[in-house]
Amino acid sequence: MFECVFRISKDYENWSVTEYGSLVRGEPDAYSGFELVPEVMSTETPWAPVIFKIYSILGSHFDTATSQLSGTLVHVRPHNVDGDVWKVDEVRAILKDICVLDQPFTAMLPPSRRDNYYTRCLLSNQNGKVNKLCRFVDDVRNGRPEQLFGLLDQLETTTEAGKLFEDRFYYLNLKALPGGTIEFRFPPPAETAKKASHYILWVLSFARGCIMKVERGFGPNIRGKKNVHHLMELVIAGHRLLPASAKTSVKFLEPALYGHNDPPVLSLTDREKRELAKIKREKDALFASGGGIRR
């Protein structure tokens, strides 16, 4: 993970390095051994220029390509009088909506993001991973989510919500609760700042739409099966409530994210594979000797 420290280094030479699974532990998640983490952004400030700046800096030094495992993960934190901490009713609302809208939500995603090991839907028992929600999958997908809602309504704290899942590899990662963010983990590949910004805006709009229901005292429409039109009604409603600063540089909100197609899988030459293998061996040796920076 590379973290660009904007406030300290105006020439962007100050980078901190920490371990990342693909390079350090040899995990099967391609050679995408870095993430860019900008300083914390709020919907109250124009965040899109930060994204465009990051892409501009990268583009001036690197050729940007995407694979089936690349994308912009978005960590969302509410802006409220309680110190930007998630309330349990807000978390319940997001869980309810994303479960009720599970099928149109999944169908909208590129194939590589649909209920796989790294981004499982909340009702999934993918790869033998069982959580407390997956037993309601048939009822929910047939328009009968009452029992699921009953379980979620019993959650008294956001910590309890995080314990519904055994790991972070779902559409939503709740493991940073109670004090942290909710991570939305289903990003489409974003090789341009425009695509990354559009996806961020989509996520913020979805989360805002869910919170809106809590503020107005009503929950998801639970009658019957749901389609992409129901999903977009929620997203558009949330989009209207976002401050103007959150929409800077993003001209419109598309019905889906970026279509249903994945980019071609990156093809490496034998020489490039040998070079990457050498880099991995060197990094393994560095961390084994204690010379790497771990956090």
mmCIF file of C-alpha atoms in Angstrom, residues 1-9 12-16 35-39:
data_model
loop_
_atom_site.group_PDB
_atom_site.id
_atom_site.type_symbol
_atom_site.label_atom_id
_atom_site.label_comp_id
_atom_site.label_asym_id
_atom_site.label_seq_id
_atom_site.Cartn_x
_atom_site.Cartn_y
_atom_site.Cartn_z
ATOM 1 C CA MET A 1 0.000 0.000 0.000
ATOM 2 C CA PHE A 2 1.371 3.393 -0.938
ATOM 3 C CA GLU A 3 -0.042 6.338 0.939
ATOM 4 C CA CYS A 4 0.415 9.747 -0.646
ATOM 5 C CA VAL A 5 0.827 12.336 2.097
ATOM 6 C CA PHE A 6 -0.510 15.512 0.499
ATOM 7 C CA ARG A 7 -0.006 17.824 3.451
ATOM 8 C CA ILE A 8 3.681 17.028 3.885
ATOM 9 C CA SER A 9 5.065 16.568 0.404
ATOM 10 C CA TYR A 12 4.623 13.736 -3.936
ATOM 11 C CA GLU A 13 7.932 12.100 -3.100
ATOM 12 C CA ASN A 14 6.951 11.150 0.428
ATOM 13 C CA TRP A 15 5.511 7.637 0.295
ATOM 14 C CA SER A 16 5.116 5.103 3.066
ATOM 15 C CA GLU A 35 -3.253 0.949 -3.191
ATOM 16 C CA LEU A 36 -3.496 4.723 -3.192
ATOM 17 C CA VAL A 37 -5.104 6.236 -0.129
ATOM 18 C CA PRO A 38 -5.840 9.984 -0.312
ATOM 19 C CA GLU A 39 -6.400 12.012 2.790
#
